[in-house]
CSV table of C-alpha atoms in Angstrom, one decimal:
chain,number,residue,atom,x,y,z
X,34,ASP,CA,-114.8,186.7,-25.6
X,35,GLN,CA,-111.5,186.6,-24.8
X,36,GLN,CA,-109.1,187.2,-28.2
X,37,VAL,CA,-105.8,187.9,-26.7
X,38,LYS,CA,-105.0,186.4,-24.0
X,39,GLN,CA,-101.9,186.5,-21.6
X,40,ASN,CA,-102.4,183.7,-19.4
X,41,SER,CA,-100.0,184.2,-16.8
X,42,PRO,CA,-101.4,187.0,-14.2
X,43,SER,CA,-98.0,187.6,-12.9
X,44,LEU,CA,-94.1,186.6,-13.4
X,45,SER,CA,-91.3,186.7,-11.0
X,46,VAL,CA,-87.6,187.0,-12.4
X,47,GLN,CA,-84.0,187.6,-11.0
X,48,GLU,CA,-82.3,190.8,-12.5
X,49,GLY,CA,-79.7,189.7,-15.4
X,50,ARG,CA,-81.9,186.4,-16.4
X,51,ILE,CA,-84.2,186.4,-19.3
X,52,SER,CA,-88.2,187.2,-18.8
X,53,ILE,CA,-90.4,185.6,-21.2
X,54,LEU,CA,-93.7,187.2,-21.6
X,55,ASN,CA,-96.8,185.0,-23.8
X,56,CYS,CA,-99.5,185.9,-25.6
X,57,ASP,CA,-102.4,184.0,-27.1
X,58,TYR,CA,-105.3,184.9,-29.8
X,59,THR,CA,-107.7,183.5,-31.4
X,60,ASN,CA,-108.9,186.2,-34.2
X,61,SER,CA,-107.2,185.1,-37.8
X,62,MET,CA,-107.5,188.2,-38.9
X,63,PHE,CA,-105.4,189.6,-36.4
X,64,ASP,CA,-102.5,191.4,-38.7
X,65,TYR,CA,-100.3,193.5,-36.1
X,66,PHE,CA,-99.3,192.9,-32.4
X,67,LEU,CA,-98.2,195.3,-30.2
X,68,TRP,CA,-96.5,195.3,-26.6
X,69,TYR,CA,-97.1,197.8,-24.0
X,70,LYS,CA,-95.5,198.3,-20.6
X,71,LYS,CA,-97.8,200.4,-17.4
X,72,TYR,CA,-96.4,201.5,-14.9
X,73,PRO,CA,-99.1,202.0,-11.8
X,74,ALA,CA,-101.2,205.7,-12.1
X,75,GLU,CA,-99.5,206.1,-15.5
X,76,GLY,CA,-100.8,205.4,-19.0
X,77,PRO,CA,-99.4,202.0,-20.9
X,78,THR,CA,-96.4,202.7,-22.8
X,79,PHE,CA,-95.5,201.5,-26.3
X,80,LEU,CA,-92.5,199.1,-26.2
X,81,ILE,CA,-92.9,197.1,-29.6
X,82,SER,CA,-94.7,195.8,-32.4
X,83,ILE,CA,-94.7,193.5,-35.3
X,84,SER,CA,-96.5,192.6,-38.3
X,85,SER,CA,-97.9,189.3,-39.3
X,86,ILE,CA,-95.6,189.1,-42.6
X,87,LYS,CA,-92.5,188.7,-39.9
X,88,ASP,CA,-92.1,186.3,-37.2
X,89,LYS,CA,-89.3,188.2,-35.2
X,90,ASN,CA,-88.6,191.8,-34.3
X,91,GLU,CA,-86.0,193.0,-32.1
X,92,ASP,CA,-85.3,196.3,-30.3
X,93,GLY,CA,-82.2,196.4,-28.2
X,94,ARG,CA,-83.6,194.0,-25.1
X,95,PHE,CA,-86.5,193.7,-26.5
X,96,THR,CA,-87.3,191.2,-29.0
X,97,VAL,CA,-91.0,189.9,-30.0
X,98,PHE,CA,-91.7,186.5,-31.8
X,99,LEU,CA,-94.8,185.6,-33.4
X,100,ASN,CA,-96.2,182.1,-34.5
X,101,LYS,CA,-98.9,182.5,-36.9
X,102,SER,CA,-99.7,179.2,-36.7
X,103,ALA,CA,-99.9,178.7,-33.5
X,104,LYS,CA,-101.5,182.0,-33.0
X,105,HIS,CA,-99.1,183.6,-30.1
X,106,LEU,CA,-96.7,185.6,-29.4
X,107,SER,CA,-93.8,186.0,-26.7
X,108,LEU,CA,-91.9,189.4,-25.8
X,109,HIS,CA,-88.0,188.1,-24.7
X,110,ILE,CA,-86.3,190.9,-21.8
X,111,VAL,CA,-82.9,190.5,-21.7
X,112,PRO,CA,-81.1,191.2,-19.8
X,113,SER,CA,-83.6,192.3,-16.9
X,114,GLN,CA,-83.2,195.1,-15.0
X,115,PRO,CA,-85.3,196.2,-11.5
X,116,GLY,CA,-86.5,199.0,-13.6
X,117,ASP,CA,-88.7,196.6,-16.0
X,118,SER,CA,-91.1,196.0,-13.4
X,119,ALA,CA,-94.3,196.6,-14.9
X,120,VAL,CA,-97.6,195.3,-16.2
X,121,TYR,CA,-97.0,194.2,-19.9
X,122,PHE,CA,-100.0,194.0,-22.3
X,123,CYS,CA,-100.4,192.2,-25.2
X,124,ALA,CA,-102.4,194.0,-28.0
X,125,ALA,CA,-103.6,192.9,-31.4
X,126,SER,CA,-105.1,195.0,-34.5
X,127,ALA,CA,-106.9,193.9,-37.7
X,128,ALA,CA,-106.2,196.6,-40.7
X,129,ALA,CA,-110.5,195.7,-41.4
X,130,GLY,CA,-111.2,196.6,-37.5
X,131,ALA,CA,-110.4,200.5,-37.9
X,132,GLN,CA,-107.4,199.5,-36.2
X,133,LYS,CA,-108.9,199.4,-33.1
X,134,LEU,CA,-106.3,197.5,-30.0
X,135,VAL,CA,-107.6,194.8,-28.5
X,136,PHE,CA,-105.8,193.7,-25.2
X,137,GLY,CA,-105.1,191.3,-23.4
X,138,GLN,CA,-105.4,190.8,-19.3
X,139,GLY,CA,-102.0,191.7,-18.9
X,140,THR,CA,-98.9,190.5,-16.8
X,141,ARG,CA,-97.0,191.6,-13.7
X,142,LEU,CA,-93.8,191.4,-14.3
X,143,THR,CA,-91.5,191.8,-11.3
X,144,ILE,CA,-87.6,191.6,-11.3
X,145,ASN,CA,-85.9,190.6,-8.2
X,146,PRO,CA,-82.6,192.2,-7.4
F,184,ASN,CA,-92.9,217.1,-28.7
F,185,ALA,CA,-95.7,217.1,-25.8
F,186,GLY,CA,-97.1,213.6,-25.4
F,187,VAL,CA,-101.0,213.0,-25.4
F,188,MET,CA,-102.5,214.7,-22.8
F,189,GLN,CA,-105.5,213.8,-20.7
F,190,ASN,CA,-107.4,216.2,-18.2
F,191,PRO,CA,-108.9,216.2,-15.3
F,192,ARG,CA,-106.4,213.5,-14.1
F,193,HIS,CA,-108.6,212.4,-11.2
F,194,LEU,CA,-112.6,213.2,-11.3
F,195,VAL,CA,-114.6,212.8,-8.9
F,196,ARG,CA,-118.6,212.6,-9.5
F,197,ARG,CA,-121.8,211.6,-7.2
F,198,ARG,CA,-124.7,209.2,-9.3
F,199,GLY,CA,-126.3,211.0,-11.7
F,200,GLN,CA,-123.8,213.8,-12.5
F,201,GLU,CA,-122.3,214.4,-15.6
F,202,ALA,CA,-118.4,213.4,-16.2
F,203,ARG,CA,-116.4,215.0,-19.0
F,204,LEU,CA,-112.9,213.7,-20.1
F,205,ARG,CA,-111.0,215.5,-21.9
F,206,CYS,CA,-107.5,214.7,-24.5
F,207,SER,CA,-105.3,216.1,-26.8
F,208,PRO,CA,-103.4,214.1,-29.2
F,209,MET,CA,-99.8,214.1,-30.1
F,210,LYS,CA,-98.9,217.3,-32.5
F,211,GLY,CA,-99.5,216.1,-35.8
F,212,HIS,CA,-101.9,213.2,-34.9
F,213,SER,CA,-105.0,212.9,-36.5
F,214,HIS,CA,-106.7,209.7,-35.3
F,215,VAL,CA,-108.1,209.6,-31.3
F,216,TYR,CA,-109.3,206.3,-29.5
F,217,TRP,CA,-110.3,205.9,-26.0
F,218,TYR,CA,-110.4,202.6,-23.8
F,219,ARG,CA,-111.8,201.7,-20.5
F,220,GLN,CA,-109.8,199.7,-18.0
F,221,LEU,CA,-112.1,198.4,-15.1
F,222,PRO,CA,-109.7,197.5,-11.9
F,223,GLU,CA,-107.7,194.1,-12.8
F,224,GLU,CA,-108.5,194.0,-16.1
F,225,GLY,CA,-107.1,194.6,-19.8
F,226,LEU,CA,-108.0,197.9,-21.6
F,227,LYS,CA,-111.1,197.8,-23.7
F,228,PHE,CA,-111.7,199.8,-26.6
F,229,MET,CA,-114.3,202.0,-26.9
F,230,VAL,CA,-114.3,205.0,-29.4
F,231,TYR,CA,-112.1,205.6,-32.7
F,232,LEU,CA,-112.4,209.0,-34.2
F,233,GLN,CA,-110.8,211.3,-36.4
F,234,LYS,CA,-111.5,215.1,-36.7
F,235,GLU,CA,-115.6,215.5,-36.7
F,236,ASN,CA,-116.0,212.2,-37.1
F,237,ILE,CA,-116.7,209.1,-35.5
F,238,ILE,CA,-115.2,206.3,-37.2
F,239,ASP,CA,-115.9,203.2,-34.8
F,240,GLU,CA,-118.3,203.1,-31.6
F,241,SER,CA,-119.2,199.3,-31.4
F,242,GLY,CA,-117.3,199.6,-27.7
F,243,MET,CA,-119.2,202.6,-26.6
F,244,PRO,CA,-122.6,201.5,-24.3
F,245,LYS,CA,-125.7,202.5,-25.7
F,246,GLU,CA,-126.4,204.8,-23.3
F,247,ARG,CA,-125.1,207.6,-21.1
F,248,PHE,CA,-122.0,207.9,-22.7
F,249,SER,CA,-120.6,210.0,-25.8
F,250,ALA,CA,-117.5,211.1,-27.8
F,251,GLU,CA,-116.4,214.2,-30.1
F,252,PHE,CA,-113.3,215.4,-31.9
F,253,PRO,CA,-113.9,218.7,-33.2
F,254,LYS,CA,-112.3,220.8,-36.0
F,255,GLU,CA,-110.9,222.9,-33.1
F,256,GLY,CA,-110.2,221.9,-29.8
F,257,PRO,CA,-109.5,218.7,-27.7
F,258,SER,CA,-112.0,215.2,-28.0
F,259,ILE,CA,-114.4,214.8,-25.1
F,260,LEU,CA,-116.1,211.9,-23.9
F,261,ARG,CA,-118.8,212.5,-22.3
F,262,ILE,CA,-120.7,210.6,-19.2
F,263,GLN,CA,-124.5,211.4,-18.5
F,264,GLN,CA,-126.4,210.3,-15.4
F,265,VAL,CA,-123.1,208.7,-14.5
F,266,VAL,CA,-123.6,205.2,-12.2
F,267,ARG,CA,-121.1,203.2,-9.9
F,268,GLY,CA,-120.6,200.9,-12.3
F,269,ASP,CA,-118.7,203.5,-14.2
F,270,SER,CA,-115.8,203.8,-11.8
F,271,ALA,CA,-112.4,203.2,-13.7
F,272,ALA,CA,-109.6,204.5,-15.8
F,273,TYR,CA,-110.1,206.1,-19.1
F,274,PHE,CA,-107.1,206.2,-21.4
F,275,CYS,CA,-107.0,208.5,-24.6
F,276,ALA,CA,-104.4,207.3,-27.6
F,277,SER,CA,-103.2,209.0,-30.5
F,278,SER,CA,-101.5,207.9,-33.9
F,279,PRO,CA,-100.6,209.2,-37.3
F,280,VAL,CA,-102.6,208.7,-40.4
F,281,GLY,CA,-101.7,205.3,-41.4
F,282,SER,CA,-99.7,203.8,-38.3
F,283,TYR,CA,-100.8,200.7,-36.3
F,284,GLU,CA,-98.9,202.2,-33.2
F,285,GLN,CA,-101.1,204.1,-30.5
F,286,TYR,CA,-99.5,206.7,-28.2
F,287,PHE,CA,-101.5,206.8,-24.8
F,288,GLY,CA,-101.8,209.8,-22.3
F,289,PRO,CA,-101.4,209.6,-18.6
F,290,GLY,CA,-106.0,209.0,-18.0
F,291,THR,CA,-108.7,209.9,-15.8
F,292,ARG,CA,-109.4,208.1,-12.9
F,293,LEU,CA,-113.1,208.5,-12.8
F,294,THR,CA,-114.8,207.6,-9.4
F,295,VAL,CA,-118.0,207.5,-8.7
F,296,THR,CA,-119.5,208.1,-5.0
């Protein structure tokens, strides 16, 4: 049972344009959502998060949007840079779930010069 | 401030041997989580520990796997009698009290031959 889904295994975007990565979830108990970036042979790096009481959180070039009614969140990166090429994971947590993270399968983002 | 440390980074074991993976959390973090990533998949939660306590082990296989976080020293994930299917990247994460955000180590890549 995949509670967090990233339906696009890969995404290719031109440098300078906006990258939009999507994530859907099924468990209505999730109340906190996070995005991680991962390079090969390294651990995931925390990027940005959002609580379920908000619908938007922004940090520099990164913005996360949450649509609770649709159980959907997205990560916007603008402008996209070559160093943004990596695998991006969406993760969700429920306060009642002892804070363990449930991850999506990841989306491989490639920024083309 | 050093990040989460894991060792070894790479571990090769023959079928039937034991694997011990170590994790030192970030300074000031008292919560430790272990996750496993199989090839081309997302990270899967295994266990959540605080000092001397296992809080949630719902993701741990019932046999051969155990984890501890002693009062002194690193957290240890132990896999007894390894099989080929245990080959994966094992990531440790830590968080401070009251935070949903988890910070990951570089991982240990276990190969069972």
